[in-house]
Coordinates of C-alpha atoms in Angstrom, one line a residue:
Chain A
X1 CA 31.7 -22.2 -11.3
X2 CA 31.9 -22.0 -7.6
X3 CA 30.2 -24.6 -5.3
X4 CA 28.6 -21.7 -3.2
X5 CA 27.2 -21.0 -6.6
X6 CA 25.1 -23.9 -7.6
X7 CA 23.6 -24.3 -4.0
X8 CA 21.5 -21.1 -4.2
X9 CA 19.3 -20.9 -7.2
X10 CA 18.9 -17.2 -9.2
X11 CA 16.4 -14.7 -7.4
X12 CA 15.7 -12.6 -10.7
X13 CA 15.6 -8.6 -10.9
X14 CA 18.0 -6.2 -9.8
X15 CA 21.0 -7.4 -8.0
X16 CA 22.3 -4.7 -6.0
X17 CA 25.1 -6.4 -4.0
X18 CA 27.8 -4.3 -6.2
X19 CA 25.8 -0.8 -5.4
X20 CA 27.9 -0.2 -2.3
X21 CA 31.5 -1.3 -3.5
X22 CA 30.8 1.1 -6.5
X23 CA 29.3 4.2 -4.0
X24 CA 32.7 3.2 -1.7
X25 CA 34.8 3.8 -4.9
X26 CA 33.3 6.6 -6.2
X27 CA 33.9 8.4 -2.9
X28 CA 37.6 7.2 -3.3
X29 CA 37.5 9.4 -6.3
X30 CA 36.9 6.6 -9.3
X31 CA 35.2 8.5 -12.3
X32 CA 32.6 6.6 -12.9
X33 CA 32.5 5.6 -16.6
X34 CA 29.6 7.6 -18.8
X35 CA 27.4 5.6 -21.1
X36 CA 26.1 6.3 -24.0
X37 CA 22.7 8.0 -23.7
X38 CA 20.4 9.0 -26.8
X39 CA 19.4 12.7 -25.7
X40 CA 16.8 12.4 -27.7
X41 CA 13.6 13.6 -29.2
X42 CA 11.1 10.9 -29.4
X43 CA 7.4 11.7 -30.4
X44 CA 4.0 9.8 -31.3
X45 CA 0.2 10.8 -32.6
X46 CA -3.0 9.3 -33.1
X47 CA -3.9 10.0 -36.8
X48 CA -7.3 9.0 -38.6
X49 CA -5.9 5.2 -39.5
X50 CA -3.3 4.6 -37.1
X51 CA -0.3 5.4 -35.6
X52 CA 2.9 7.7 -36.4
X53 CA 6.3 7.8 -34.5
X54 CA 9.1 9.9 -35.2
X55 CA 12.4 10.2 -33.3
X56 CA 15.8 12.0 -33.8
X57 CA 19.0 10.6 -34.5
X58 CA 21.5 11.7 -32.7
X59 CA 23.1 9.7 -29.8
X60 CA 25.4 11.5 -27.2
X61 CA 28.3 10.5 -24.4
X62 CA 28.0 13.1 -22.5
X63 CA 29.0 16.6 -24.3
X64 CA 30.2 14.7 -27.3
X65 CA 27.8 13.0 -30.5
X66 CA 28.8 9.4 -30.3
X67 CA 26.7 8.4 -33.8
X68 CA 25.6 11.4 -35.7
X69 CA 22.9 8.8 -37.2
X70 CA 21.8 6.3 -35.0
X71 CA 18.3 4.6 -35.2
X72 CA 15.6 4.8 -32.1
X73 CA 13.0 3.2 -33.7
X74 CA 13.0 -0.3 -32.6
X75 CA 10.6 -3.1 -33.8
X76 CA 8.8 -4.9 -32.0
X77 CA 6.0 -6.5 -34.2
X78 CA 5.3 -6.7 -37.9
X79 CA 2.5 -4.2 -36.4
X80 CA 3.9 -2.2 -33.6
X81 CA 7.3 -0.3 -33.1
X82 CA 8.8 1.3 -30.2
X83 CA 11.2 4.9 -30.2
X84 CA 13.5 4.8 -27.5
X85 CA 15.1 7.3 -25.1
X86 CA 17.6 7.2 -22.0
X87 CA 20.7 4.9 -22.2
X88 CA 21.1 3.4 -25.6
X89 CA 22.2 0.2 -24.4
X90 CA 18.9 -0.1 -22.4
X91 CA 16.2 0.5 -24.9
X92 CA 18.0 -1.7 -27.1
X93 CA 18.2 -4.3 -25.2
X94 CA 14.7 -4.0 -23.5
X95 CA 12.9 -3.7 -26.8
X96 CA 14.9 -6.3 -28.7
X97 CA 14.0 -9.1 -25.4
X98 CA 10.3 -8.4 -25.6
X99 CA 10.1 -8.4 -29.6
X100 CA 11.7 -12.0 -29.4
X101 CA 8.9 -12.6 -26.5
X102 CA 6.0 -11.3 -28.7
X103 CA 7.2 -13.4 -31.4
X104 CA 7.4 -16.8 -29.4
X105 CA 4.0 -15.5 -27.7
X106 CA 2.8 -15.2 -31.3
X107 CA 3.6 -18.9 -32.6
X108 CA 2.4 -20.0 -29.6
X109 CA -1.5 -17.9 -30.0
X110 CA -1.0 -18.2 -34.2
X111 CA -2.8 -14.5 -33.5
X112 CA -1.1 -11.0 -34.2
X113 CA 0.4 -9.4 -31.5
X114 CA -1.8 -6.6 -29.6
X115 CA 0.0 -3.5 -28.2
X116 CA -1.0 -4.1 -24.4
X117 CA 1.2 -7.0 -24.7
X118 CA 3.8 -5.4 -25.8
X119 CA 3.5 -2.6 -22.9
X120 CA 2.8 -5.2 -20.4
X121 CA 5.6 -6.7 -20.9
X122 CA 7.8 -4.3 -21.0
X123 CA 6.2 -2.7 -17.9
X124 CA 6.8 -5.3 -15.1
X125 CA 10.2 -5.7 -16.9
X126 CA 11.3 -2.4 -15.9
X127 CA 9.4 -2.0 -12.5
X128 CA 11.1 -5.0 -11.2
X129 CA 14.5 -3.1 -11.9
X130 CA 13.2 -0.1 -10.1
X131 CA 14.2 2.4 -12.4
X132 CA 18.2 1.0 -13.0
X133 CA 17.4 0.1 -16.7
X134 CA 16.9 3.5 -17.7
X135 CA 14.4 3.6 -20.4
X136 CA 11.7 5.6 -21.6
X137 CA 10.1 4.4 -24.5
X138 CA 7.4 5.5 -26.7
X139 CA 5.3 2.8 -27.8
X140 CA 2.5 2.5 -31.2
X141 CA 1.0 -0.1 -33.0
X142 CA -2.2 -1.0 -34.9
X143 CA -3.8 -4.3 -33.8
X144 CA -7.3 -5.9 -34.1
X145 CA -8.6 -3.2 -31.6
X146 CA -7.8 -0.2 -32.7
X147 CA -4.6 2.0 -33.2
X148 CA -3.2 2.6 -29.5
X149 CA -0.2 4.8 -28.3
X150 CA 1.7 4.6 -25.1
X151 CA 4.3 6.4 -23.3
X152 CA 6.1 4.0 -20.7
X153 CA 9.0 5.4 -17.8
X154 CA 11.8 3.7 -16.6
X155 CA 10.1 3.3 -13.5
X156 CA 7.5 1.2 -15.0
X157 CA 4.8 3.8 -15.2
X158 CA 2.8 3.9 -18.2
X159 CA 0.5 6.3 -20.0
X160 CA -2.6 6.3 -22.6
X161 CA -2.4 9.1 -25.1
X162 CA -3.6 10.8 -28.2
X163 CA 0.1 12.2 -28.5
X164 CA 3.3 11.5 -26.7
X165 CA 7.1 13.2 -26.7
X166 CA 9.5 11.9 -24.2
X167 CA 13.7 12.4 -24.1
X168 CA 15.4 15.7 -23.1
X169 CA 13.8 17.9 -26.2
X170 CA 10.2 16.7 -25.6
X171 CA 9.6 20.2 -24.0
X172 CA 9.8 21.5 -27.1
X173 CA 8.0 18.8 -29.1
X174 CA 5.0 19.0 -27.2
X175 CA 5.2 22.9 -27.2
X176 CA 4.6 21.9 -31.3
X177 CA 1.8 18.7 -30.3
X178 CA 0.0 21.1 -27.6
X179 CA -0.7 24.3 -30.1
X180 CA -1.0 22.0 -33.3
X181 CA -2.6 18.9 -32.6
X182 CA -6.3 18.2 -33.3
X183 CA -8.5 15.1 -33.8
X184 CA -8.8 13.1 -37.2
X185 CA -5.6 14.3 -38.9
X186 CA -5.0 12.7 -42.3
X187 CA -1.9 10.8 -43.2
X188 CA 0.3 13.8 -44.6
X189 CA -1.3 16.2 -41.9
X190 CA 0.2 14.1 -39.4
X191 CA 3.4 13.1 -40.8
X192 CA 4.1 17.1 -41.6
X193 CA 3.3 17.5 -37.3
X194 CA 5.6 14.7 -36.4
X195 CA 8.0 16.2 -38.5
X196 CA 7.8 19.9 -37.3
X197 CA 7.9 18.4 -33.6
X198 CA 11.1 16.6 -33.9
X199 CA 12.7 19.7 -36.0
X200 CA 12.0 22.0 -32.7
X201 CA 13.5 19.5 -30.8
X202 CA 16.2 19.2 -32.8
X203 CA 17.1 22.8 -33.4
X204 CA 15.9 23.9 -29.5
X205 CA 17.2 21.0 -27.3
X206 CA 20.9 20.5 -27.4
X207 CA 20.4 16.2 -26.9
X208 CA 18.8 16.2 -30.4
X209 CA 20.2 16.6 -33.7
X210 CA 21.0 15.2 -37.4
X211 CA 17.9 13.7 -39.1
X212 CA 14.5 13.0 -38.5
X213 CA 13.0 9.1 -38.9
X214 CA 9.4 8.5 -39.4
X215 CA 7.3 5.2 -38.9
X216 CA 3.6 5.4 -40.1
X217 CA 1.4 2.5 -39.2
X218 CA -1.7 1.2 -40.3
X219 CA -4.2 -1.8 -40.2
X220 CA -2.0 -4.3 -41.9
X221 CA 0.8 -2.1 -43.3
X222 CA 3.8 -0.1 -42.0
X223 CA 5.8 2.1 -43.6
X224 CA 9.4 3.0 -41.9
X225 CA 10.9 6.2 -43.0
X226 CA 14.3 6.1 -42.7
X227 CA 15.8 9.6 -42.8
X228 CA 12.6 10.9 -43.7
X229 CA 14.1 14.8 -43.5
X230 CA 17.9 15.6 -43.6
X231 CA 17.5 19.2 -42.0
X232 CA 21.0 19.3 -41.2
X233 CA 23.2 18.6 -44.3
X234 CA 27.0 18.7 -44.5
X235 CA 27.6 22.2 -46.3
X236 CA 31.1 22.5 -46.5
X237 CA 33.2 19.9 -47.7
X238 CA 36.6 20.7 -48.7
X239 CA 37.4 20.7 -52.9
X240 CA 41.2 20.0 -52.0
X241 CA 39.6 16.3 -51.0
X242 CA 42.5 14.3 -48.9
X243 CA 46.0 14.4 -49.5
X244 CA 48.4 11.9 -48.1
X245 CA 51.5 12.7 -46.0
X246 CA 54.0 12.4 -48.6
X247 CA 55.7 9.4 -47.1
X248 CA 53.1 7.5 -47.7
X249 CA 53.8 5.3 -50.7
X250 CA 50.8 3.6 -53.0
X251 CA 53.0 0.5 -53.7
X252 CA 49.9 -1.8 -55.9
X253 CA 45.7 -1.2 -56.1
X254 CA 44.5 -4.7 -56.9
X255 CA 41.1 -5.2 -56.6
X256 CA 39.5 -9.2 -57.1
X257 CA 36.2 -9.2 -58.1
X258 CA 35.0 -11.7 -55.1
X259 CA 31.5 -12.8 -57.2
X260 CA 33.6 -14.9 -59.7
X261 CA 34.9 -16.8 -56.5
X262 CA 31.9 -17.7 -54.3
X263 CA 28.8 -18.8 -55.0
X264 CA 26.0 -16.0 -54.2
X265 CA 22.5 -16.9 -53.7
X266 CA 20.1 -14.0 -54.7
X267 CA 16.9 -13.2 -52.5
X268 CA 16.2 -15.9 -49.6
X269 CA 15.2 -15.2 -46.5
X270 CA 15.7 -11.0 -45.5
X271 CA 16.5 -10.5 -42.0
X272 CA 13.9 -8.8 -40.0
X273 CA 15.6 -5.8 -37.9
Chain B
X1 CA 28.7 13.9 -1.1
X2 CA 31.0 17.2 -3.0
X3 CA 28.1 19.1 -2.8
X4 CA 27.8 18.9 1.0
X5 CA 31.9 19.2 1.3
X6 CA 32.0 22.5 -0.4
X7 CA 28.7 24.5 1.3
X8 CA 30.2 23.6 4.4
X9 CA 33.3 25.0 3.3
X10 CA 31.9 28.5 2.3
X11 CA 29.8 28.3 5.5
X12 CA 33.2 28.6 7.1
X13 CA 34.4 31.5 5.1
X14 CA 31.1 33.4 5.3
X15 CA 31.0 33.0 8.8
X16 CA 27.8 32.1 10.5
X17 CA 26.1 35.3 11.4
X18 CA 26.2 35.6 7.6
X19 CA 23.8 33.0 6.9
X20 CA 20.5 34.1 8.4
X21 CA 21.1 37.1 5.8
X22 CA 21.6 35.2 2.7
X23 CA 18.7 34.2 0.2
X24 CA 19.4 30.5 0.0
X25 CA 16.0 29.5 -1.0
X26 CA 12.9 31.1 -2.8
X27 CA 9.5 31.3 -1.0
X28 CA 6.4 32.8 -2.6
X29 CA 7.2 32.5 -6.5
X30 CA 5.9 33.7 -9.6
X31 CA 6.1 31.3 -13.2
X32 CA 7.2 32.4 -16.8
X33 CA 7.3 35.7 -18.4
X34 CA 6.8 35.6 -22.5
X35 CA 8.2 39.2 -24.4
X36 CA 8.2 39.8 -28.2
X37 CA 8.9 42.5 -30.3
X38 CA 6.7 43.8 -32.5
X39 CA 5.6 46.3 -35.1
X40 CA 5.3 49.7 -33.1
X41 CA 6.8 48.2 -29.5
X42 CA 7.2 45.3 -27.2
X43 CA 4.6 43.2 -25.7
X44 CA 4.8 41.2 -22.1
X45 CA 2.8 38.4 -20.7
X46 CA 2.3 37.0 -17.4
X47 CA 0.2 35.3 -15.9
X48 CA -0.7 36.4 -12.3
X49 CA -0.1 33.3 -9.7
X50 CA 2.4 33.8 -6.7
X51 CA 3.0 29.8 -5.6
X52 CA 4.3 29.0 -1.8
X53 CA 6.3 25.8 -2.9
X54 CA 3.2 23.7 -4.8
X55 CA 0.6 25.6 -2.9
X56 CA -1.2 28.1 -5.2
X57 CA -1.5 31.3 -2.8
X58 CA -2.1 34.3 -4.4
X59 CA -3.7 34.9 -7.3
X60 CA -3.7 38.1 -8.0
X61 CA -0.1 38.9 -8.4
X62 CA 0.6 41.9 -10.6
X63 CA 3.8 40.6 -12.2
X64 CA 3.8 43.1 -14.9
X65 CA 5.0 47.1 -13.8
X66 CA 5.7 50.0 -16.0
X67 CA 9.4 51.4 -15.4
X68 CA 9.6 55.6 -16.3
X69 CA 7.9 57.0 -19.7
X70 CA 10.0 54.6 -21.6
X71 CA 9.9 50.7 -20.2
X72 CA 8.1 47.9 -18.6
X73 CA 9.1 45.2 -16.3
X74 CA 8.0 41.6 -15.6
X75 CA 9.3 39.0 -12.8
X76 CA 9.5 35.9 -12.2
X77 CA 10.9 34.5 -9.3
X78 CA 10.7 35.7 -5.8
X79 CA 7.9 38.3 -5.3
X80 CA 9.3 39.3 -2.9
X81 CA 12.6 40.6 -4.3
X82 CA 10.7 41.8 -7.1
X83 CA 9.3 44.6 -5.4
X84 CA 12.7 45.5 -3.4
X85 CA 13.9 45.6 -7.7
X86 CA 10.7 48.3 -7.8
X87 CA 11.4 50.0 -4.9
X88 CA 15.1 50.5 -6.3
X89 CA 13.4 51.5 -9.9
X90 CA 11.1 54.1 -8.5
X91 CA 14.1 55.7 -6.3
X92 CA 16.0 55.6 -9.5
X93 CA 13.5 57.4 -11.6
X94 CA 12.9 59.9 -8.8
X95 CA 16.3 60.7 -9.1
X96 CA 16.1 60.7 -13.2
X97 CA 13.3 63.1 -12.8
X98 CA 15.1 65.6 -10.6
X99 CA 17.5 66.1 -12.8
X100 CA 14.8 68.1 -14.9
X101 CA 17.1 68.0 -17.9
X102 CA 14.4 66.6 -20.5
X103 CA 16.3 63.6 -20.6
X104 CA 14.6 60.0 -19.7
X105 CA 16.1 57.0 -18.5
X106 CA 15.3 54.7 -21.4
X107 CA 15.2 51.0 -21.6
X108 CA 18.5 50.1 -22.3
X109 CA 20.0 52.0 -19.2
X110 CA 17.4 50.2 -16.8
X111 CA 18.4 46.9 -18.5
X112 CA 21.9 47.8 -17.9
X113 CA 21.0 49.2 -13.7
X114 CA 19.0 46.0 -13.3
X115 CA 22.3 43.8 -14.7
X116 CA 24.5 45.7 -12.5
X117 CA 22.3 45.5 -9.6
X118 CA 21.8 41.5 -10.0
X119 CA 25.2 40.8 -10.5
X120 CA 26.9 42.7 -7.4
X121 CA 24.3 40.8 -5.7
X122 CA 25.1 37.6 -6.4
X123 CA 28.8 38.5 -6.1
X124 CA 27.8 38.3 -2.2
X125 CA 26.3 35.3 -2.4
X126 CA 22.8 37.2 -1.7
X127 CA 21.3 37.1 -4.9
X128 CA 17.7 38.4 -6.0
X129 CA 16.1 35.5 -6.5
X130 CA 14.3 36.6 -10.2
X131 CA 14.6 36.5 -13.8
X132 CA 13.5 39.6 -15.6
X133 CA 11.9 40.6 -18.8
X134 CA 12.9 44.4 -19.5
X135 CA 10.8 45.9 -22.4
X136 CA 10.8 49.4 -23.6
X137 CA 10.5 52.2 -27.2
X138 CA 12.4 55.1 -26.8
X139 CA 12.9 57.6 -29.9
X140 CA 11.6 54.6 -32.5
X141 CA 14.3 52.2 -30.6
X142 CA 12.6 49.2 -29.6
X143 CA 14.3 47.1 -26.9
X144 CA 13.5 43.8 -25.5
X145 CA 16.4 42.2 -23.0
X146 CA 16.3 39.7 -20.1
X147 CA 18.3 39.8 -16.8
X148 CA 19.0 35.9 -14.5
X149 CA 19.5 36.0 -11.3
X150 CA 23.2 35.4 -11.6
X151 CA 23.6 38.3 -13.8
X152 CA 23.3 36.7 -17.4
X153 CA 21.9 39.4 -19.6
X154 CA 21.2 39.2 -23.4
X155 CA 18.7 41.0 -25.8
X156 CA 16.5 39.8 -28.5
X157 CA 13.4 39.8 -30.8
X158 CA 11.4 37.3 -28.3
X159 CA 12.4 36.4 -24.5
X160 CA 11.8 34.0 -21.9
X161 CA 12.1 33.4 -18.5
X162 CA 12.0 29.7 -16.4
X163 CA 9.9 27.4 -17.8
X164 CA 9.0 29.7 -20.7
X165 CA 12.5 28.8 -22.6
X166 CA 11.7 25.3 -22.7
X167 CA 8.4 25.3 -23.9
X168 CA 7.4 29.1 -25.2
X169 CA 10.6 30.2 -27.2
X170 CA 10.5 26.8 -29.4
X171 CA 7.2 28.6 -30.7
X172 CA 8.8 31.9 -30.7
X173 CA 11.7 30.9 -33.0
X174 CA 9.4 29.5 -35.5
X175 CA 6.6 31.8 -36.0
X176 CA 7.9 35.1 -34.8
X177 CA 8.6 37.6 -37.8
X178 CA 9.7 40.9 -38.1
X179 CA 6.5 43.6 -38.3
X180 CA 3.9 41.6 -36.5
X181 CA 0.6 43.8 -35.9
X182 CA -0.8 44.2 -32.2
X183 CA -4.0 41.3 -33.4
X184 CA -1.1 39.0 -34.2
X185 CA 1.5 39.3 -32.0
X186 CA -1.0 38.9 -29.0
X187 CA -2.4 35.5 -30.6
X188 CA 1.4 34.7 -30.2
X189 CA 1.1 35.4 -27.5
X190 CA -2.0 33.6 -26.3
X191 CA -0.5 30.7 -28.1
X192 CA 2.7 30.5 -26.4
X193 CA 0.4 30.9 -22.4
X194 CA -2.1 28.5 -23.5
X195 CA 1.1 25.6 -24.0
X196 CA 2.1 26.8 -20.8
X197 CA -0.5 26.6 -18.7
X198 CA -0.8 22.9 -20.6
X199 CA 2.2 21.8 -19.0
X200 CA 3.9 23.9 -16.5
X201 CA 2.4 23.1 -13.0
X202 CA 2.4 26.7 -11.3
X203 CA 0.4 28.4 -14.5
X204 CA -2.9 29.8 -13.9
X205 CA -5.5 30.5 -16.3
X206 CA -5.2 34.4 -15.6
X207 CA -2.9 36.4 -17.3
X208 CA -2.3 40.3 -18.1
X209 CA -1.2 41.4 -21.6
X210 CA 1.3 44.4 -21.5
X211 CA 1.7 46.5 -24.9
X212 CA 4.9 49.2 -24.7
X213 CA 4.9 51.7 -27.6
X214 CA 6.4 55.4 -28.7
X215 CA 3.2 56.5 -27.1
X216 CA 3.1 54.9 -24.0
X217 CA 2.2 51.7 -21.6
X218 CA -1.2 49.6 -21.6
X219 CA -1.4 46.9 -19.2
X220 CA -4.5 44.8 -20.1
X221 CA -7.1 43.8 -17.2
X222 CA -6.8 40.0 -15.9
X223 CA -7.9 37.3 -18.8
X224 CA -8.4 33.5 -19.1
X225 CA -7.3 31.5 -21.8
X226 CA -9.7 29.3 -23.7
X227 CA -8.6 25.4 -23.0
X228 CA -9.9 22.1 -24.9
X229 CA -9.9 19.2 -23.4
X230 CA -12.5 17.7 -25.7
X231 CA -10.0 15.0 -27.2
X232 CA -12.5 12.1 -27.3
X233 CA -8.8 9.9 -26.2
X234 CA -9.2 12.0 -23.1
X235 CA -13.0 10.5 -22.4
X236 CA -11.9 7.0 -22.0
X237 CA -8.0 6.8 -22.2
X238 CA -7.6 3.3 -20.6
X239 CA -10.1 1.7 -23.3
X240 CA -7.2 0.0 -24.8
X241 CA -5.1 -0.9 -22.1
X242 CA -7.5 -2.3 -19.0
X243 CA -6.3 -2.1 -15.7
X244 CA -3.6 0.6 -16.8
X245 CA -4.7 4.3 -15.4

C-alpha cells in the first residue's frame, strides 16, 4: 500500500480518474474489450394474488450467445425477486449486494422485507454511479402491503406499474402486455401472458432467445419456474454420435465409486441462490 | 470521433456547393404505416400526424394515396419527399395511360419504379427520406411490398414501416392468417394502431383505413381509436412506493 494512499480516506461512488487514460487509448486505436451483456427480454404483471416475472435466457457478447441458458432472475428476498437486463456482470452484482443488505436489514428489524426497500436501495446505488453500472432491472415482490412491481433504470429512475418489460425485446413484449393485459387476471391467465410476452421477444428481438423462466409470487409462497417453456429445442442431433480421431487410444476406463470413500451427510442446510 | 473523421472526408469529395442540396436531415415527419394481406386484397393504416421534430404540426396529413387502378401507397418519413414520390407516380401513370394499350401499371411494377427511384437516390448521397408501404390486386394477384429509404425492398403477408416493426409486426406474426375477412383484418388492424399510439410518441389518435381490392380503392374517413386508461394502478401508482413518482 502506498503512503499517499492511507492519508486520503475513500470518497465512495464512481471514480472516474481512469475515464480519460481509457478515451486517450481508444483514440490511439485500443479495441475496447466487449462485456457480456444479457440482450434480454425481461417482463412483470400484477395478477389477482401477486406478482409474476418472466425473463429470457439468453446472454450475448456482442453478435455471439455467450450462455445459451443463463438465469436473470435474481433473488433478493424469500418474498421478492428481481430480472435483470444490461451487462450481466452488473445486475449480478447489484442484486446479489442488496439481497445480502435486505437480509442483514432483516435480522436486524426480525420483520420481512418490503419491496420499497429493496428498490430504494437499489436506486441511490445506481444514481450515485450515474448510469456506469449499467442495469435495468425489473423488480416484484409480495410483502405485508400488497403485491407491488417496479421497473428501475440504470440511471436510477424508477417506475410504479401494473406491467413492466425492459431489455432490447421489450418492444415486442409490451406490444403482447398493451393488447392483452386486463385487471384481475388469475394465476394461469397470467402465467400464459408472461409466457406469450417473452416468446415474442424471443422469436422478434434478435438479443432474446432459448427458454423462457417464470417466478410466480404470492402472500407467503413463491414458486420459481425454471425453464418453464423450451420453445426452442435442439432438433437435429447427429445418429453417427462422436467418433474419435483414430489416434486417439482408450488405454483403461476405471471408475471409483467416491461414496464408499468419504463420508456424506444427507440433507443439512440447502444453499439459498 | 470516426464518425466526425469520415463526414468531413466525404464533405471533401462532395465538394461544398454539394451540400446545401443534399437531404441530410428530415424536417416535417410522418410515424408508422401497418399493411396486411387479406382475403379479397390489401389493407393500409396510418395515422394522419405530420411532427416538426417533437412538435405535433399538422394533423391532417393524408399519408395514404391511391397509385393507378391497381395500387395504393403510404409514407412515412419526410412529407415532403412523399409528395415529390407522388408527383413522380402521377407523371408515371400519365405516361402508362397514354400508351392506350389496355394495359395497367400494376403493383408490382410501381414497387419495382419506387425501388429503383430510392436507390439511385441514395446512390448520390440525396436520399428520399421515407419508408414506403406499396399495396395493390391486379388480375386476383395480391401484393403487399415495402421500400427504405436506402433502397431495401422485400414483400410479404404483413408490413411495417419505423416504429411499426418493433411493436406492430410482433402482433402481425402471431395472429395474422391466411383468408382474414374485411371485419377481422381491420380489428388487426385497430389492434396493432391502438399499441402504437400506446407507446410511440409521434402517434395520434386519428387514423384512415385503406382497403385495395379487384374492384377498386376505399380510403376510410379520419377515425379515433378507443383507449383505456382505467387500470385502477394508474389512479394512485405511487401508493406503494411514497416519495417515488
Amino acid at each position: 500500500m502506498s503512503p499517499v494512499a492511507e492519508s486520503v480516506p475513500p470518497k465512495g461512488g464512481f471514480s472516474f480518474d481512469l475515464c480519460r487514460r481509457n478515451e486517450m487509448l481508444v483514440q490511439k486505436g485500443l479495441k475496447q474489450p466487449s462485456f457480456l451483456k444479457t440482450g434480454t427480454t425481461i417482463v412483470g404483471l400484477i395478477f389477482q394474488d401477486g406478482v409474476i416475472l418472466g425473463a429470457d435466457t439468453r446472454a450475448t457478447e456482442g453478435p455471439i450467445v455467450a450462455d445459451k441458458n443463463c438465469e436473470k432472475i435474481h433473488y433478493m428476498a424469500p418474498n421478492i425477486y428481481c430480472c435483470g437486463a444490461g451487462t450481466a456482470a452488473d445486475t449480478e452484482a447489484v442484486t446479489d449486494m442488496v439481497s445480502s443488505q435486505l437480509k442483514l436489514h432483516r435480522y436486524h428489524t426480525g420483520r420481512e422485507s418490503r419491496v420499497v426497500t429493496a428498490l430504494t436501495l437499489l436506486k441511490s446505488h445506481l444514481f450515485s454511479y450515474q448510469g456506469y453500472v449499467s442495469a435495468a432491472l425489473v423488480l416484484g415482490g409480495v410483502d405485508v402491503t400488497g403485491p407491488h412491481l417496479h421497473t428501475i433504470y440504470p440511471h436510477g429512475s424508477t417506475d410504479t406499474l401494473p406491467f413492466a418489460t425492459m431489455g432490447s425485446g421489450s418492444l415486442a413484449a409490451m406490444a403482447v402486455f398493451e393488447s392483452k393485459y386486463r385487471e384481475g387476471l388469475t394465476r394461469d391467465e397470467g402465467v400464459k401472458l408472461v409466457a406469450e410476452a417473452i416468446c415474442s421477444g424471443i422469436f422478434n428481438d434478435l438479443g432474446s432467445g432459448s427458454n423462457v423462466d417464470i417466478c410466480v409470487i404470492t402472500k407467503g409462497k413463491k414458486e420459481y419456474l425454471r425453464n418453464y417453456m423450451l420453445p426452442n429445442p435442439r432438433t437435429y442431433v447427429s445418429e453417427k454420435g462422436y467418433s474419435f480421431a483414430k489416434k486417439t487410444e482408450v488405454l483403461l476406463t476405471k471408475i471409483t465409486p467416491l461414496r464408499e470413500l468419504v463420508e456424506v451427510v444427507e440433507g443439512g442446510d440447502a444453499m439459498e441462490e | 470521433m470516426n464518425l466526425a473523421d469520415s463526414t468531413q472526408a466525404m464533405n471533401n469529395l462532395l465538394g461544398s456547393e454539394a451540400d446545401s442540396q443534399r437531404t441530410l436531415y428530415p424536417y416535417v415527419t410522418g410515424t408508422s404505416v401497418v399493411g396486411i394481406k387479406y382475403k379479397d386484397g390489401i389493407l393500409l393504416a396510418a395515422d394522419m400526424g405530420g411532427s416538426y421534430g417533437s412538435t405535433l404540426r399538422y394533423k391532417t396529413v393524408e399519408r395514404l394515396k391511391p397509385v393507378g387502378k391497381h395500387s395504393i401507397i403510404g409514407a412515412s418519413g419526410e412529407i415532403s419527399d412523399f409528395q415529390e414520390i407522388m408527383r413522380y407516380l402521377d407523371e408515371l401513370i400519365l405516361y402508362d395511360n397514354m400508351w392506350d394499350d389496355g394495359n395497367s401499371l400494376g403493383p408490382k411494377e410501381v414497387h419495382n419504379y419506387l425501388t429503383r427511384m430510392m436507390y439511385n437516390r441514395r446512390n448520390k448521397f440525396n436520399p428520399l427520406w421515407n419508408s414506403l408501404v406499396l399495396g395493390g390486386v391486379k388480375n386476383g394477384q395480391k401484393y403487399l411490398g415495402t421500400v427504405s429509404m436506402i433502397g431495401v425492398h422485400y414483400e410479404d403477408n404483413h408490413v411495417a414501416t419505423g416504429f411499426g416493426n418493433h411493436l406492430a409486426r410482433p402482433i402481425l406474426r402471431d395472429e395474422w392468417h391466411e383468408n382474414l375477412t374485411f371485419e377481422e383484418g381491420v380489428k388487426l388492424l385497430e389492434k396493432c394502431m391502438r399499441v402504437l399510439l400506446y407507446r410511440d410518441r409521434s402517434a395520434v389518435n386519428k387514423l384512415q383505413i385503406a382497403k385495395i381490392t379487384e374492384a377498386g380503392v376505399t380510403i376510410s374517413q379520419p377515425y379515433a381509436l378507443k383507449t383505456s386508461w382505467d387500470l385502477s394502478a394508474f389512479k394512485n401508482p405511487t401508493a406503494g412506493a411514497e416519495g417515488s413518482w
